[in-house]
XYZ file of C-alpha atoms in Angstrom:
475
model
C 52.183 184.219 202.214
C 49.514 181.972 200.215
C 46.844 182.756 202.832
C 47.534 186.541 202.499
C 46.899 185.980 198.610
C 43.542 184.225 199.260
C 42.573 186.918 201.543
C 43.521 189.804 198.870
C 41.515 188.070 196.456
C 38.470 187.422 198.666
C 38.904 190.835 199.765
C 38.962 192.182 196.121
C 35.423 190.100 195.202
C 34.103 191.586 198.163
C 34.637 195.396 196.888
C 33.940 194.526 193.714
C 30.804 193.167 194.767
C 29.655 196.279 196.759
C 30.348 198.705 193.856
C 29.616 199.251 190.269
C 32.288 197.180 188.236
C 34.500 199.037 186.165
C 35.993 196.787 183.662
C 38.611 196.477 181.207
C 39.234 193.681 178.810
C 42.219 192.418 177.205
C 41.935 190.247 174.087
C 44.204 186.726 175.013
C 42.751 184.679 172.688
C 43.790 186.328 169.534
C 46.881 188.149 170.942
C 48.734 186.266 173.521
C 51.083 188.251 175.880
C 52.834 186.825 178.771
C 51.957 186.673 182.102
C 54.473 189.559 183.198
C 53.400 191.755 180.629
C 49.479 191.039 182.281
C 50.326 191.537 185.667
C 52.221 194.972 184.467
C 49.081 195.927 182.800
C 46.872 195.005 185.723
C 49.270 197.616 187.861
C 48.267 200.356 185.450
C 44.645 199.751 185.250
C 44.365 199.636 188.781
C 46.155 203.180 189.250
C 43.187 204.172 186.582
C 40.433 203.342 189.276
C 39.136 199.893 187.456
C 38.344 197.324 190.016
C 37.960 194.557 187.212
C 40.177 192.858 184.766
C 38.269 190.704 181.776
C 40.122 188.219 180.305
C 38.992 187.051 176.697
C 40.384 183.267 176.531
C 38.223 181.249 174.420
C 40.080 178.236 174.887
C 43.664 179.600 175.656
C 43.549 178.022 179.592
C 44.917 174.405 179.652
C 43.161 172.000 182.277
C 43.053 168.340 182.578
C 39.691 168.360 180.494
C 41.049 170.579 177.266
C 44.696 171.484 176.707
C 45.857 173.616 173.603
C 49.945 172.962 172.564
C 52.618 174.188 174.646
C 52.978 177.860 173.441
C 49.263 178.158 172.397
C 48.052 178.219 176.080
C 48.092 179.404 179.530
C 48.569 177.051 182.477
C 46.490 176.800 185.305
C 48.950 178.281 187.480
C 49.786 181.218 185.473
C 46.456 182.241 185.409
C 45.833 181.609 189.363
C 48.699 184.026 189.547
C 47.100 186.922 187.916
C 43.920 186.166 189.915
C 46.229 186.730 192.845
C 48.160 189.539 191.879
C 44.813 191.650 190.633
C 43.365 190.542 194.195
C 46.378 192.227 195.701
C 45.402 195.324 193.215
C 41.606 195.188 194.437
C 40.740 193.862 191.232
C 38.585 190.940 190.206
C 39.682 188.588 187.112
C 36.472 187.539 184.997
C 37.044 184.993 182.346
C 35.664 185.178 178.835
C 34.798 181.714 177.510
C 32.520 181.142 174.751
C 30.417 177.646 174.997
C 28.385 178.378 171.676
C 29.978 180.588 169.198
C 33.928 181.544 169.069
C 34.934 177.824 169.701
C 37.804 177.862 166.982
C 40.432 176.825 170.021
C 38.633 173.489 170.739
C 38.509 172.652 167.048
C 41.437 173.680 165.956
C 43.154 169.990 166.785
C 41.723 166.944 166.606
C 39.580 165.684 169.610
C 36.566 167.275 170.308
C 35.267 167.451 166.344
C 32.200 165.318 167.446
C 31.006 168.434 169.179
C 30.888 170.435 166.536
C 27.865 172.146 165.157
C 28.926 171.591 161.768
C 30.152 168.223 161.935
C 27.558 166.914 159.201
C 29.004 169.588 156.839
C 26.570 172.186 157.396
C 27.829 176.020 157.920
C 27.073 179.260 157.056
C 30.135 181.300 157.679
C 34.225 180.318 157.451
C 35.252 176.827 157.866
C 32.232 176.247 160.030
C 34.643 174.636 163.020
C 33.667 177.538 165.171
C 30.538 176.719 167.071
C 29.157 174.464 169.509
C 26.529 171.651 169.466
C 24.540 171.701 172.763
C 22.299 168.955 171.452
C 24.719 166.186 170.576
C 25.643 163.528 173.348
C 29.129 164.494 175.213
C 28.649 168.242 174.661
C 27.237 169.169 178.354
C 29.367 166.679 180.106
C 32.480 168.339 178.310
C 30.937 171.624 179.564
C 30.592 170.725 182.949
C 34.236 169.243 183.567
C 35.501 172.375 181.829
C 33.688 175.066 183.444
C 34.455 173.055 186.842
C 38.310 173.005 186.000
C 37.813 176.964 184.772
C 35.904 177.759 188.128
C 38.837 176.375 190.455
C 41.542 178.966 188.509
C 38.936 182.109 188.839
C 37.786 182.680 192.009
C 35.961 185.878 191.277
C 31.923 185.884 191.393
C 31.337 186.231 187.717
C 31.816 184.096 184.743
C 31.417 185.755 181.075
C 30.506 182.693 178.528
C 30.007 184.880 175.975
C 27.061 183.379 173.575
C 27.502 186.192 170.367
C 28.165 185.785 166.863
C 27.324 182.299 166.511
C 26.685 182.232 163.171
C 26.636 178.252 162.386
C 24.334 177.440 165.255
C 20.979 175.832 164.971
C 22.374 173.673 161.617
C 22.890 170.286 162.460
C 20.021 167.624 162.300
C 19.696 167.483 166.256
C 19.385 171.559 166.583
C 17.709 172.548 163.467
C 14.014 171.468 164.568
C 14.825 173.221 168.085
C 15.883 176.289 165.957
C 12.785 176.460 163.447
C 10.384 176.582 167.274
C 13.206 179.599 168.328
C 13.885 177.223 171.397
C 17.643 176.532 170.656
C 19.171 179.484 171.897
C 17.217 179.703 174.737
C 18.483 175.999 175.626
C 22.048 176.438 175.105
C 22.078 179.573 177.499
C 20.230 177.466 180.116
C 22.355 174.758 179.785
C 25.508 176.549 180.798
C 23.734 179.238 183.310
C 22.791 175.819 184.904
C 26.481 174.913 185.515
C 27.711 177.987 186.557
C 24.954 178.426 189.125
C 26.139 175.325 190.671
C 29.349 176.591 190.806
C 28.453 179.847 192.565
C 29.241 182.047 189.521
C 26.742 184.773 188.357
C 26.871 184.355 184.533
C 27.186 187.203 182.027
C 26.298 187.311 178.482
C 26.671 189.326 175.000
C 23.111 190.315 174.407
C 23.935 190.881 170.238
C 22.128 187.556 169.411
C 18.668 188.499 171.175
C 18.604 190.827 168.396
C 17.609 187.795 166.560
C 15.834 185.326 169.300
C 13.963 188.469 171.071
C 11.198 186.244 172.421
C 14.469 184.241 174.424
C 14.806 187.374 176.689
C 11.586 186.692 178.526
C 12.723 183.308 179.691
C 16.269 184.116 180.697
C 17.088 184.085 184.222
C 17.003 187.482 186.006
C 20.289 186.982 187.848
C 22.339 186.941 184.214
C 24.170 189.894 183.370
C 23.574 191.436 180.109
C 26.548 192.913 178.193
C 25.133 195.499 176.154
C 27.834 196.227 173.285
C 27.612 198.390 170.426
C 30.937 199.825 169.050
C 29.666 202.737 166.927
C 28.668 206.403 167.728
C 25.223 205.749 169.504
C 23.874 209.453 169.873
C 21.524 209.642 166.651
C 18.589 207.874 166.923
C 17.216 205.528 164.584
C 20.606 203.787 164.241
C 20.988 200.107 163.523
C 21.607 197.726 166.222
C 24.366 195.372 165.902
C 24.096 192.655 163.588
C 20.215 191.799 163.329
C 19.542 195.102 161.926
C 16.579 196.394 164.099
C 16.420 199.864 165.114
C 18.378 200.770 168.201
C 15.831 200.600 171.317
C 16.853 202.039 174.974
C 18.394 198.747 175.646
C 19.470 199.536 179.158
C 16.240 200.980 180.271
C 14.536 197.773 178.632
C 16.891 195.522 180.829
C 16.152 197.411 183.885
C 12.611 197.104 183.672
C 12.794 193.406 183.127
C 14.769 192.602 185.939
C 18.341 192.378 184.343
C 21.368 194.349 185.813
C 23.378 195.594 182.748
C 26.739 196.494 181.529
C 27.391 198.762 178.704
C 30.455 197.844 176.462
C 32.424 200.372 174.411
C 35.063 200.095 172.162
C 38.749 202.148 171.231
C 36.952 205.011 169.161
C 36.527 208.439 170.891
C 32.998 208.720 169.160
C 31.531 205.493 170.760
C 33.121 205.831 174.252
C 31.637 209.564 174.320
C 28.405 208.510 173.355
C 28.338 205.100 175.351
C 29.832 207.004 178.329
C 27.085 209.681 178.566
C 24.364 206.723 177.561
C 25.529 204.913 180.641
C 25.192 207.912 183.115
C 21.834 208.413 182.075
C 20.893 205.013 183.422
C 21.197 202.539 186.352
C 23.628 200.138 185.233
C 25.715 197.166 187.289
C 28.986 198.920 185.596
C 30.957 199.416 182.410
C 33.255 197.575 180.145
C 35.938 199.120 178.141
C 36.929 196.151 175.726
C 39.893 195.787 173.725
C 40.264 193.686 170.598
C 43.069 192.183 168.171
C 40.575 193.868 165.252
C 42.596 191.859 162.841
C 46.062 193.722 163.191
C 48.233 193.819 166.077
C 46.674 195.419 168.854
C 49.400 197.890 170.358
C 48.085 198.404 174.300
C 49.910 201.122 174.882
C 47.953 202.779 172.104
C 44.705 201.745 173.701
C 45.702 203.400 177.092
C 44.616 206.798 176.301
C 41.263 205.361 176.000
C 40.837 203.145 178.801
C 41.895 206.091 180.968
C 39.197 208.603 179.378
C 36.761 205.977 180.141
C 37.759 206.092 184.055
C 38.012 209.791 183.615
C 34.385 209.873 181.996
C 32.554 208.047 184.675
C 34.469 209.971 187.628
C 33.691 213.432 186.234
C 30.632 213.964 184.506
C 32.169 217.583 183.285
C 34.726 215.430 181.219
C 32.557 213.456 179.397
C 30.214 216.628 178.623
C 33.099 218.373 177.784
C 34.526 215.765 175.417
C 38.317 216.442 177.245
C 38.414 212.971 179.039
C 40.793 212.165 176.168
C 42.752 214.992 176.151
C 43.591 214.927 180.172
C 44.120 211.184 179.316
C 46.894 212.039 176.846
C 48.556 214.609 179.332
C 48.667 212.496 182.330
C 49.911 209.519 180.034
C 52.657 211.643 178.206
C 53.346 214.483 180.267
C 56.497 215.600 177.936
C 54.350 216.556 174.635
C 53.431 220.303 174.231
C 49.921 221.131 174.242
C 50.544 221.177 170.386
C 51.746 217.486 170.296
C 49.097 216.308 172.554
C 46.009 217.614 170.301
C 47.701 215.851 167.587
C 47.649 212.412 169.547
C 44.378 212.976 170.481
C 43.254 213.588 166.745
C 45.253 210.415 166.027
C 43.149 208.809 168.228
C 40.208 210.021 166.686
C 41.341 209.235 163.125
C 44.245 207.161 163.048
C 45.098 208.171 159.337
C 45.004 211.665 159.993
C 48.486 212.662 158.546
C 49.062 215.885 159.417
C 48.296 214.865 162.936
C 51.373 212.082 162.388
C 53.341 214.204 161.040
C 53.562 216.472 164.086
C 53.869 213.677 166.619
C 56.808 212.075 164.430
C 58.727 215.499 165.229
C 58.038 215.694 168.470
C 61.223 215.385 170.910
C 59.453 212.314 172.703
C 59.328 210.868 169.118
C 62.511 211.562 168.307
C 63.745 209.603 171.713
C 62.386 206.632 170.562
C 66.066 205.099 169.459
C 66.270 205.039 173.320
C 62.936 203.026 174.487
C 63.005 201.806 177.718
C 62.330 198.127 178.219
C 59.226 199.231 179.890
C 56.234 199.101 177.503
C 54.535 201.411 180.146
C 56.144 204.356 179.896
C 55.259 207.502 177.840
C 57.677 206.877 175.006
C 56.117 203.360 174.688
C 52.809 204.408 174.657
C 53.916 207.491 171.962
C 55.557 204.314 169.799
C 52.182 202.458 169.789
C 49.971 205.247 169.024
C 52.585 206.215 166.154
C 52.370 202.203 164.914
C 48.748 202.166 164.886
C 48.819 205.682 162.728
C 51.378 204.169 160.318
C 49.436 201.079 159.515
C 46.400 203.374 158.986
C 48.184 205.280 156.428
C 49.489 201.973 154.843
C 46.062 200.500 154.570
C 44.835 203.952 153.302
C 47.361 203.823 150.423
C 46.587 200.294 149.681
C 43.252 201.124 149.224
C 43.820 204.071 147.154
C 46.220 202.184 144.767
C 43.280 199.142 144.660
C 40.777 201.369 143.424
C 42.988 202.581 140.366
C 44.427 199.503 139.816
C 41.097 197.964 139.724
C 39.729 200.833 137.164
C 39.051 198.735 134.097
C 39.513 202.158 132.132
C 42.949 202.468 133.797
C 45.941 203.731 131.562
C 49.348 203.756 132.130
C 49.641 206.734 133.553
C 47.291 205.554 136.344
C 49.697 202.596 136.693
C 52.386 204.697 137.231
C 50.605 206.822 139.783
C 49.303 204.011 141.646
C 53.135 202.471 141.696
C 54.547 206.228 143.307
C 51.255 205.624 146.172
C 52.874 202.199 146.839
C 56.269 203.035 146.325
C 56.394 204.500 150.263
C 54.838 201.403 151.754
C 58.288 198.939 152.441
C 59.957 201.936 153.941
C 57.172 202.328 156.048
C 56.826 198.402 156.877
C 60.469 198.685 157.936
C 59.424 201.143 160.829
C 56.476 198.336 161.883
C 57.663 194.662 160.993
C 59.643 194.211 164.290
C 56.828 196.294 166.293
C 54.324 193.451 165.464
C 55.832 190.641 165.827
C 57.236 192.037 169.671
C 53.690 192.455 170.503
C 52.443 188.663 170.016
C 53.672 186.823 172.966
C 56.169 188.914 173.939
C 59.031 187.230 175.449
C 59.753 190.357 177.334
C 59.024 193.562 177.267
C 60.376 195.392 173.841
C 63.979 195.663 174.561
C 64.168 198.206 171.790
C 64.906 200.918 169.842
C 62.791 201.970 166.960
C 65.108 199.869 165.014
C 63.893 196.919 166.761
C 60.436 198.068 166.293
C 61.256 198.236 162.414
C 60.862 195.124 160.707
C 57.227 193.455 161.941
C 54.030 195.212 161.717
C 54.069 195.683 158.033
C 55.411 192.451 156.759
C 51.788 191.893 155.562
C 51.963 195.133 153.740
C 54.774 194.379 152.060
C 53.333 191.005 151.060
C 50.034 193.556 149.530
C 52.560 195.640 148.256
C 54.274 193.257 146.292
C 50.817 191.291 145.407
C 49.232 194.560 144.053
C 52.010 195.382 141.343
C 52.348 191.589 140.357
C 48.924 191.640 139.953
C 48.811 194.071 137.591
């Protein structure tokens, strides 16, 4: 049995290297899921044609070198099981562990604070405990040990080392002089590249910080895979690129001319997916990554699956991408019980989740009315629709809160204005009952939701109920 699993993992890695990578990402750093859920998710996305699963982990994997407390980590054996299962489905698993920014997990508890860039009290954003210092003694040995642990678990050929959004980098007394010479970012990347290469891994990294360090790009080893992300509509010329505010350039063509392999990365927005898939098809790429992020509110994965499937359909069929019908085809495939009108409403909610007319159409559908009997399996059409509806209800709640806040925040407001704001806010506690348990069930699901719409009815909007109360109390 064990030999068969090893063979499956090796075979999947060989197959993945022989054709472009088609990757979907799960954000387990911000929103943990059970390994049962992830395993079932692998089954679904493998059926969509994906050959790689990227697990965004940060410090979630516990090893002999570093481990979060029980309940906040995955064990090495749990991750090995997922890697083996993915291999059986013809997929490889690519870990994402950030070794510059997004290091909050490593500094959450005492023990590694001496490796923090903000250990001297200097930081730009947040609490400061988010960024590794590569110059302090002990940092490189820690990276070497933890990476060695991870490479024993994740047996595929690729390792994604992050390097995005490192806002507090270059501030300590050891790093600041290198930052002034624009040498620090190059050194940090090279540190991790050297370690990964020693373990036979090909390094991947986000490319956004080259907007701040353009000279560093020339110094990069050409075997690094550039993960080129942008989460807006990139079809218009002159658009600003990510955080550095530079005018958009043809990054994929630039990377190809410099000898880099590159992978375009989109998010859940249909406009972003359509424009990025079309951009990717005009260039020679190493693959494609469809990301999923927790995005400050619970990520209802069933509501993301139409976008995940639409990407794969668009990559397989250029006509689908050009005709903008990939989302319609994805919705029809995932929720065949919906009528044409209802499927169109679902697509509109994926386009604009606060489309109230589309929400009303879907809430009246026979499939929605059956949600009181939702199956325990979260990967079925009723569960997909439930996730889309919950996302939409959250979006409507946010829009109503913003509307009320504009009214209440106007210093010229009258008693009539306050009464109007109260009328806007009044439905939110009722809406919250449809949401609260749903969100709690998503995070660290003890099992697939057992469920009725009543079970899904109390969680996602505890936060909205609190905001509703706070808004009224404030005024």
